[in-house]
Amino acid sequence: MENDLFQRRSKLATAGVAESVEQEQEAKVLVLYSGGTIGMRTNQSGVYEPESNFMIPELKKLPIFHDKSYAEKQLMEEEKDLLVMPLMRSGRRVKYHIKEYNPLLDSSNMTMSDWSKIANDISTYYDEYDGFVVLHGTDTMAYTASALSFMCENLGKPIILTGSQIPIFEVRSDGRDNFLSALVVAGQFCIPEVLVVFGNKVLRGNRTIKNDSGSFDAFISPNIASIAELETDITVDWSLVFRSGTTEKFRIHSEMCTNVGLLRLFPGISVQLVRSFLQPPMQGVVLQSYGAGNAPDNRPEILKVIEGAINLGVIIVNITQCTRGFVDATYATGKALYDKGVIPGGDMTAEAALTKLSYVLSKDDWSIKQKTKMMKRNLRGEVRSIHIEDISLLDFELIDCVAKALSISTKEETLKLRDALYPNLMCAAAKSNDTEALERLRSTGGNLSAGNQDGRTALHVAAREGHLAVVQYLLHHGATIHTKDQHDHTPLNDAIISKDHQIITLLVRTGAHLTMHPIRIAMELCSAAARDEVSTLQAWRAAGADLNVSDYDKRTPLHVAVSTKKLNSVRYLLENGARWDTEDIFENTAEMQAKKTGCEEILKLIEQKSREEKAGTSNS
Ligand code: ASP
């Protein structure tokens, strides 16, 4: 493995850009730097304060954050503001851009409009990056993570929040590890969730709480296990990963309702306090009750105030003050609340319940009934909807049989066996167009987005085979469209290879987009043009390719089609917006080449296009 890596590295060192584009797997990550201790410095009064324009130049000096020699040799002109991590053991390199906010904030000073700003930035740059990291103060990180999980609808890529307890440039700091881990996870694992990476754990954002103000292990997710552990290996528990199961495109909902609040019960709480808390404009309240959701049932005046507010349209959700556990109606004291219309909030954290309320209440086109229904539903994995813990992975019949045949007995080995078997079985089912088999695998705990040894998922295979029904099934069950196989191919690339327009269109409608380097796209298009494969050009165009992309010599597909005299391709390219007047690095346009090659028909087509354009501009 290390040997392999060494060979790969030395090859790269002597290679030009073309080779590096071919050989390395690359991931691009956008870092939104909002503030927090991670980038703070001690000011003159001896306290930590955010400092602008300080983090990026300092990071560039640290080889583990920025491979200077690679950047100087390999980055294209337009990539010069990127930082580049050294090549990872997995053979992947993460390039990242840091967008620093102004002003940088201590997260205690953040408001809901800061959440919207982050969500808007993610939306603006969504297609350009494989993942997102938000550098954030730890104090309100759990709120921002929870809010973003709701604001980002139909999420297909990882959004990772991280920060630190000690600034990154101090001698002892947890900031370096946290930031590097966040970049690695964002660049390497297509987990379509808002996550918190902190202290070697990857946690679901809307399940986290800040649990310790001094520990490097500051965050916990008390009611579910970590999504991944960052040890010598990074082990993602894919069975825990939440998938939205929709074929709709990613979008954000950035307007949150601010008329929400948290009301924590305490023995002897006065009815006046409860009444004034529930006054308009309050629209939604998270009630933090005792134990399994209990409130005094011997205080009819308080229950009456609560009932009155609910009747006026205030939504009240009941969660527990305990760190772990969930609310249910086991006790009469809890049931009294539900009888009045309070919604049981299950095992949601206060942060998740509050931001979920804020999100649901801001949906102007939903009725109160619908909002109440949505509050009860598991929207982003924030609440336990089925007792996942009750299903033992070891119960799965198939895995059990194979485990027995191989004399496997420990839980760890059985889980490894499951991870090795299921993705391959799913790919096989996808290849043979067998949705029933896929459904059987899914219903026994299979993760439809898991990749096999080559990183290929059932969706890659179905797209390559042109099995539309399987693709539809997979998308409906939340299979991710952004996973790259070991050749950096997403399912969209496979659909292009099979030239299946229905699948291409469906994937694009779901939010799939081309992630390859533009030069690689240009090379594919130029070679299709040289072979006069119009159907290939059509497939690339349907997938969103710009027909005017150019290769290393700035030659476009039209240059190639003209110089190789491929009439059909020339016609198709011209009809679909290809320019005949762009110069390659030898200052040749496609038009000039048509004159040189002396192909009358091609020249006629270009001249006709040029005349039409002139007539169009003089008319307008
Ligand atoms: N007060 C800081 C903040 O939340 C604490 C931290 O970043 O750890 O911004």
XYZ file of C-alpha atoms in Angstrom, residues 70-619:
550
model
C 2.208 21.010 -5.532
C 0.272 24.258 -5.580
C 3.046 26.092 -7.437
C 3.489 23.344 -10.024
C 0.023 21.983 -10.556
C -2.638 24.568 -9.896
C -4.096 26.258 -12.935
C -4.156 30.044 -13.048
C -7.813 30.226 -11.982
C -7.139 27.916 -9.013
C -4.387 30.011 -7.481
C -6.418 31.066 -4.452
C -6.929 27.424 -3.426
C -5.111 25.705 -0.598
C -4.115 22.105 -1.236
C -3.713 19.354 1.318
C -0.943 16.806 0.828
C -1.980 13.604 -0.947
C -3.846 11.322 1.449
C -3.254 7.606 1.935
C -6.480 6.952 0.068
C -4.918 8.504 -3.051
C -7.203 11.509 -2.843
C -6.148 15.119 -2.583
C -8.347 17.773 -1.078
C -8.234 21.252 -2.567
C -10.060 23.886 -0.590
C -11.046 27.480 -0.746
C -11.571 29.491 2.432
C -14.216 32.201 2.359
C -13.656 34.390 5.382
C -16.670 36.201 6.801
C -16.581 39.853 7.732
C -16.895 40.395 10.618
C -15.670 37.155 12.147
C -17.945 36.305 15.034
C -17.737 34.758 18.428
C -20.643 32.342 17.991
C -22.363 33.740 21.099
C -23.015 36.836 18.984
C -24.638 34.928 16.137
C -28.294 35.251 15.201
C -30.640 33.461 12.824
C -29.561 35.773 10.008
C -26.048 34.348 10.305
C -27.497 30.862 9.698
C -29.175 32.214 6.570
C -25.898 33.690 5.344
C -24.142 30.322 5.681
C -27.050 28.496 3.993
C -27.056 31.024 1.147
C -23.332 30.598 0.554
C -23.684 26.828 0.467
C -26.486 27.180 -2.036
C -24.521 29.601 -4.249
C -21.490 27.305 -4.459
C -23.274 23.944 -4.105
C -22.453 22.582 -7.558
C -18.814 23.674 -7.503
C -17.727 21.703 -4.440
C -17.866 18.126 -3.184
C -18.356 19.165 0.418
C -18.481 22.109 2.793
C -16.757 22.909 6.086
C -18.024 25.653 8.361
C -15.469 26.942 10.869
C -17.576 28.056 13.801
C -17.409 28.893 17.486
C -18.279 26.005 19.726
C -20.764 27.844 21.959
C -23.672 27.840 19.505
C -22.370 25.279 17.026
C -25.112 22.782 17.925
C -27.775 25.415 17.136
C -26.243 26.324 13.771
C -25.752 22.662 12.846
C -29.363 21.876 13.734
C -30.688 24.931 11.890
C -28.657 24.172 8.742
C -29.900 20.586 8.728
C -33.460 21.868 8.304
C -32.662 24.835 6.055
C -30.781 22.623 3.578
C -33.512 20.627 1.835
C -32.713 17.487 -0.188
C -29.073 17.688 0.823
C -26.769 15.416 -1.160
C -23.329 16.494 0.069
C -21.603 16.761 3.452
C -21.715 20.015 5.403
C -19.342 19.813 8.352
C -19.132 22.197 11.260
C -16.001 22.313 13.335
C -14.037 24.627 15.564
C -11.804 24.303 18.578
C -11.350 24.976 22.254
C -7.871 26.489 21.762
C -6.929 28.700 18.774
C -5.330 26.850 15.896
C -2.010 28.717 15.987
C -1.318 28.205 19.691
C 1.266 25.596 20.629
C -1.322 23.213 22.087
C -4.484 23.248 20.026
C -7.279 20.907 19.068
C -7.973 23.199 16.103
C -5.466 21.653 13.714
C -6.801 18.109 14.109
C -10.435 19.173 14.028
C -9.997 21.279 10.897
C -7.942 18.620 9.083
C -10.434 15.899 10.023
C -13.311 18.024 8.777
C -11.534 18.574 5.430
C -10.774 14.861 5.090
C -14.343 13.788 5.872
C -15.862 16.461 3.610
C -13.537 15.493 0.758
C -13.675 11.756 1.125
C -17.110 10.657 2.289
C -20.298 11.560 0.525
C -22.416 11.700 3.689
C -25.464 13.786 2.756
C -25.884 15.324 6.187
C -24.984 18.333 8.313
C -22.333 16.967 10.669
C -20.196 18.127 13.555
C -16.603 16.905 13.512
C -14.945 17.375 16.865
C -12.504 15.419 19.022
C -12.158 12.479 16.620
C -15.887 11.952 16.250
C -18.275 12.618 13.419
C -21.699 13.399 14.861
C -25.053 14.166 13.276
C -25.357 17.958 13.652
C -28.950 18.050 14.829
C -28.240 15.426 17.502
C -25.290 17.190 19.115
C -24.976 19.259 22.248
C -21.976 21.081 23.655
C -21.377 19.019 26.737
C -18.123 20.312 28.144
C -16.724 23.832 28.045
C -13.120 22.752 28.559
C -12.639 19.305 27.047
C -11.248 18.626 23.581
C -14.152 16.189 23.412
C -16.672 18.991 23.844
C -19.571 17.547 21.833
C -21.726 14.496 22.297
C -24.788 13.142 20.541
C -26.465 11.573 23.557
C -29.235 9.728 21.785
C -27.471 8.226 18.781
C -24.060 6.745 18.113
C -21.382 8.623 16.165
C -21.769 8.507 12.400
C -18.032 7.824 12.195
C -15.049 7.441 14.460
C -11.775 9.013 13.408
C -9.205 6.468 14.474
C -6.279 5.002 12.508
C -9.020 4.131 10.037
C -12.096 6.224 9.496
C -15.073 3.937 9.911
C -18.365 5.364 8.763
C -21.465 3.598 10.057
C -23.438 3.887 6.817
C -26.457 2.251 8.394
C -26.870 5.378 10.532
C -26.556 7.881 7.696
C -29.806 9.743 7.097
C -31.118 9.915 3.539
C -33.940 12.133 2.489
C -35.366 9.740 -0.135
C -36.419 12.338 -2.673
C -35.743 13.018 -6.300
C -35.912 16.760 -5.793
C -32.938 19.042 -6.195
C -31.037 20.601 -3.324
C -32.434 23.957 -2.243
C -32.347 26.083 0.849
C -35.106 27.576 2.918
C -33.385 30.549 4.465
C -36.194 32.491 6.166
C -36.566 31.167 9.698
C -39.304 32.166 12.141
C -37.848 34.157 15.053
C -40.940 33.974 17.295
C -39.863 30.806 19.052
C -38.581 30.117 22.545
C -37.359 27.578 25.084
C -39.260 27.297 28.355
C -37.618 25.210 31.055
C -39.925 24.046 33.826
C -38.773 24.194 37.437
C -40.568 23.256 40.631
C -42.949 26.035 41.585
C -42.815 27.885 38.249
C -45.441 30.637 38.336
C -48.459 30.716 36.081
C -47.684 34.389 35.313
C -44.288 33.420 33.913
C -45.800 30.702 31.706
C -48.593 33.061 30.568
C -46.260 35.924 29.672
C -43.907 33.522 27.855
C -46.757 32.297 25.659
C -47.993 35.801 24.757
C -48.066 36.921 21.090
C -45.992 37.225 18.975
C -44.800 33.846 20.281
C -45.608 31.163 17.669
C -43.711 28.130 18.892
C -42.336 26.970 22.228
C -40.093 24.098 23.225
C -41.141 23.040 26.691
C -38.315 21.396 28.606
C -40.089 19.167 31.067
C -38.894 16.634 33.609
C -37.754 13.057 33.007
C -39.810 11.226 30.413
C -41.785 14.384 29.640
C -43.550 15.147 32.893
C -45.081 18.416 34.025
C -47.155 19.098 37.158
C -50.651 17.705 36.607
C -51.755 19.243 39.919
C -51.468 22.784 38.507
C -54.645 23.162 36.412
C -53.992 26.896 35.984
C -50.746 26.197 34.103
C -52.325 23.464 31.954
C -55.140 25.895 31.134
C -52.701 28.596 29.978
C -50.925 26.020 27.803
C -54.207 24.817 26.316
C -55.302 28.407 25.642
C -52.082 29.196 23.763
C -52.407 26.026 21.655
C -55.987 26.966 20.787
C -54.663 30.337 19.572
C -52.237 28.543 17.220
C -49.035 28.350 19.265
C -47.192 25.068 18.662
C -45.733 23.578 21.847
C -43.264 20.691 21.739
C -42.318 18.737 24.809
C -38.746 17.519 25.301
C -36.899 16.299 28.345
C -34.466 18.239 30.508
C -32.390 15.065 30.767
C -29.350 14.818 28.531
C -30.324 11.338 27.359
C -33.669 9.689 26.755
C -36.981 10.647 25.232
C -40.440 11.779 26.206
C -43.422 9.484 26.084
C -46.806 9.340 27.732
C -45.926 6.691 30.333
C -46.868 8.878 33.293
C -50.126 10.682 34.002
C -48.085 13.866 34.459
C -46.882 13.660 30.857
C -50.207 12.543 29.437
C -51.831 15.666 30.892
C -49.747 17.746 28.454
C -50.602 15.658 25.371
C -54.273 15.773 26.248
C -53.996 19.567 25.896
C -52.391 19.304 22.444
C -48.690 19.488 23.302
C -46.547 17.551 20.770
C -44.241 14.881 22.206
C -40.746 15.739 20.930
C -39.254 12.244 21.312
C -35.506 12.326 21.859
C -34.801 15.658 20.167
C -32.193 17.946 21.662
C -33.362 21.417 22.694
C -31.301 22.879 19.828
C -32.933 20.588 17.265
C -36.458 21.117 18.617
C -36.089 24.902 18.620
C -34.627 25.185 15.132
C -37.104 22.644 13.745
C -39.941 24.769 15.133
C -38.381 27.871 13.654
C -38.105 26.132 10.253
C -41.579 24.582 10.253
C -43.258 27.808 11.415
C -41.595 29.770 8.617
C -43.292 27.640 5.938
C -45.997 30.159 5.047
C -47.786 27.816 2.676
C -48.355 25.155 5.351
C -51.486 25.202 7.529
C -51.208 24.896 11.314
C -52.355 21.295 10.971
C -49.587 20.575 8.496
C -46.997 22.333 10.667
C -48.060 20.224 13.652
C -47.796 17.102 11.513
C -44.313 18.057 10.342
C -43.169 18.680 13.916
C -44.081 15.065 14.716
C -42.256 13.709 11.699
C -38.585 12.789 11.475
C -37.383 15.347 8.903
C -33.581 15.068 9.030
C -32.776 12.246 11.421
C -33.238 14.612 14.375
C -35.620 12.311 16.203
C -35.940 8.605 16.704
C -38.845 7.404 14.618
C -38.281 3.690 14.790
C -36.381 1.842 17.395
C -33.311 1.249 15.246
C -31.430 -0.032 18.261
C -33.893 -2.912 18.526
C -32.877 -4.311 15.158
C -29.737 -6.301 15.555
C -27.557 -6.355 12.484
C -26.588 -9.821 13.480
C -30.153 -10.966 12.871
C -29.924 -10.557 9.118
C -30.520 -13.972 7.728
C -28.193 -13.869 4.740
C -25.249 -12.424 6.655
C -25.888 -14.981 9.378
C -25.667 -17.911 6.958
C -22.482 -16.678 5.294
C -20.968 -15.859 8.685
C -21.660 -19.407 9.836
C -20.169 -20.889 6.687
C -17.016 -18.839 7.219
C -16.924 -19.581 10.966
C -17.269 -15.916 11.790
C -18.583 -15.175 15.223
C -17.607 -11.730 16.498
C -19.810 -8.707 15.889
C -16.934 -6.752 14.305
C -16.215 -9.522 11.792
C -19.890 -9.894 10.975
C -20.221 -6.173 10.321
C -17.169 -6.291 8.063
C -18.750 -9.194 6.199
C -21.970 -7.233 5.770
C -20.039 -4.224 4.441
C -18.223 -6.427 1.937
C -21.256 -8.371 0.757
C -24.107 -5.916 0.532
C -22.689 -3.352 -1.904
C -21.739 -6.106 -4.336
C -25.131 -7.765 -4.069
C -26.784 -4.424 -4.717
C -24.612 -3.748 -7.753
C -25.481 -7.224 -9.047
C -29.200 -6.595 -8.486
C -28.924 -3.238 -10.259
C -27.114 -4.831 -13.176
C -29.839 -7.429 -13.634
C -32.573 -4.780 -13.402
C -33.987 -6.404 -10.284
C -35.727 -3.827 -8.085
C -37.320 -6.558 -6.002
C -33.923 -7.882 -4.980
C -32.821 -4.352 -4.162
C -35.886 -3.890 -1.992
C -35.141 -7.134 -0.135
C -31.584 -6.004 0.482
C -32.723 -2.563 1.599
C -35.358 -3.905 3.948
C -32.807 -6.090 5.674
C -30.604 -3.140 6.453
C -28.639 -2.665 3.228
C -27.415 0.836 2.472
C -28.379 1.651 -1.108
C -25.576 4.197 -1.417
C -22.744 1.940 -0.318
C -19.938 1.484 -2.805
C -18.153 -1.781 -3.618
C -14.382 -2.217 -3.733
C -14.186 0.173 -6.711
C -16.437 2.684 -5.048
C -19.233 1.860 -7.477
C -22.762 1.985 -6.150
C -25.971 0.390 -7.403
C -26.821 3.776 -8.931
C -23.582 3.836 -10.956
C -24.379 0.370 -12.285
C -28.052 1.039 -13.056
C -27.108 4.264 -14.870
C -24.475 2.454 -16.918
C -26.886 -0.347 -17.834
C -29.665 2.086 -18.702
C -32.111 0.570 -16.183
C -34.481 3.501 -15.661
C -36.826 1.767 -13.189
C -33.917 0.816 -10.959
C -32.555 4.353 -11.099
C -36.000 5.684 -10.127
C -36.275 3.192 -7.280
C -32.827 4.082 -5.946
C -33.450 7.824 -6.079
C -36.805 7.422 -4.341
C -35.037 5.640 -1.525
C -32.436 8.339 -1.093
C -29.438 6.834 -2.925
C -26.872 9.570 -3.243
C -26.161 10.977 -6.691
C -22.803 12.526 -5.807
C -20.728 9.451 -4.910
C -17.590 9.110 -7.016
C -16.097 5.726 -7.851
C -12.363 5.195 -7.893
C -12.107 6.791 -11.333
C -13.860 9.897 -10.006
C -17.000 8.969 -11.942
C -20.419 9.829 -10.574
C -23.554 7.962 -11.760
C -24.077 10.840 -14.205
C -20.839 9.900 -15.988
C -22.151 6.354 -16.319
C -25.432 7.596 -17.762
C -23.428 9.625 -20.325
C -21.494 6.517 -21.312
C -24.736 4.631 -21.837
C -26.162 7.717 -23.616
C -29.448 7.212 -21.836
C -31.221 10.546 -22.054
C -34.056 9.658 -19.701
C -31.624 8.682 -16.975
C -29.391 11.678 -17.624
C -32.394 14.003 -17.375
C -33.671 12.336 -14.213
C -30.272 12.545 -12.525
C -29.828 16.185 -13.523
C -33.341 17.003 -12.279
C -32.397 15.431 -8.959
C -29.353 17.711 -8.738
C -26.575 15.687 -10.376
C -23.987 17.755 -12.200
C -20.638 17.283 -13.886
C -17.766 17.308 -11.427
C -14.872 16.509 -13.768
C -12.162 19.021 -14.491
C -13.242 21.129 -17.522
C -10.161 20.003 -19.422
C -11.176 16.368 -19.027
C -14.647 17.219 -20.269
C -13.108 19.031 -23.233
C -10.979 15.992 -24.037
C -14.047 13.748 -24.006
C -16.013 16.121 -26.246
C -13.114 16.664 -28.653
C -12.621 12.945 -29.027
C -16.379 12.418 -29.636
C -16.235 15.168 -32.276
C -13.219 13.543 -33.930
C -15.182 10.263 -34.141
C -18.279 12.118 -35.351
C -20.301 10.648 -32.464
C -23.166 13.116 -32.291
C -25.055 10.968 -29.796
C -22.141 11.234 -27.365
C -22.062 14.999 -27.796
C -25.815 15.049 -27.133
C -25.420 13.013 -23.949
C -22.733 15.345 -22.594
C -24.827 18.380 -23.432
C -27.878 16.892 -21.673
C -25.666 16.363 -18.620
C -24.846 20.059 -18.589
C -21.532 20.180 -20.494
C -20.612 23.471 -22.127
C -19.934 22.708 -25.806
C -17.410 25.549 -25.903
C -15.003 23.996 -23.375
C -11.430 23.847 -24.552
C -8.466 21.525 -24.013
C -4.854 22.312 -23.108
C -4.318 24.014 -26.485
C -7.601 25.896 -26.063
C -9.046 23.817 -28.876
C -12.800 23.354 -28.698
C -14.835 20.385 -29.972
C -15.691 22.536 -33.002
C -11.981 23.063 -33.818
C -11.567 19.277 -33.792
C -14.746 18.516 -35.739
C -13.722 21.020 -38.430
C -10.108 19.935 -38.746
C -11.134 16.255 -38.941
C -13.940 17.158 -41.411
C -16.775 15.641 -39.343
C -19.797 17.250 -40.926
C -22.491 15.855 -38.563
C -20.623 16.980 -35.475
C -19.958 20.415 -36.977
C -23.664 20.807 -37.740
C -24.721 19.656 -34.266
C -22.188 21.847 -32.496
C -23.111 24.938 -34.508
C -26.816 24.339 -33.919
C -26.167 24.181 -30.194
C -24.214 27.333 -29.628
C -20.622 26.367 -30.445
C -18.489 29.386 -31.388
C -16.570 29.358 -34.674
C -14.552 32.474 -33.834
C -12.728 31.400 -30.635
C -8.972 31.208 -31.011
C -6.855 28.284 -29.833
C -3.343 28.945 -28.544
C -2.062 28.925 -32.141
C -4.497 31.769 -32.884
C -6.595 29.560 -35.135
C -10.371 29.774 -35.149
C -12.603 26.942 -36.359
C -13.569 29.184 -39.269
C -9.927 29.654 -40.299
C -9.433 25.897 -40.137
C -12.461 25.268 -42.314
C -10.896 27.524 -44.945
C -7.577 25.651 -44.662
C -9.078 22.161 -44.939
C -11.094 23.248 -47.945
C -14.248 21.374 -46.961
C -16.894 23.404 -48.765
C -19.894 22.078 -46.868
C -18.386 22.814 -43.467
C -17.322 26.281 -44.531
C -20.835 26.945 -45.813
C -22.352 25.928 -42.464
C -20.051 28.259 -40.551
C -20.602 31.180 -42.912
C -24.351 30.688 -42.698
C -24.195 30.759 -38.868
C -22.044 33.842 -38.964
C -24.515 35.584 -41.361
C -27.466 34.616 -39.145
C -25.725 36.055 -36.129
C -24.937 39.316 -37.892
C -28.526 39.603 -39.142
C -29.776 38.848 -35.593
C -27.636 41.548 -34.006
C -28.451 44.177 -36.669
C -32.217 43.437 -36.268
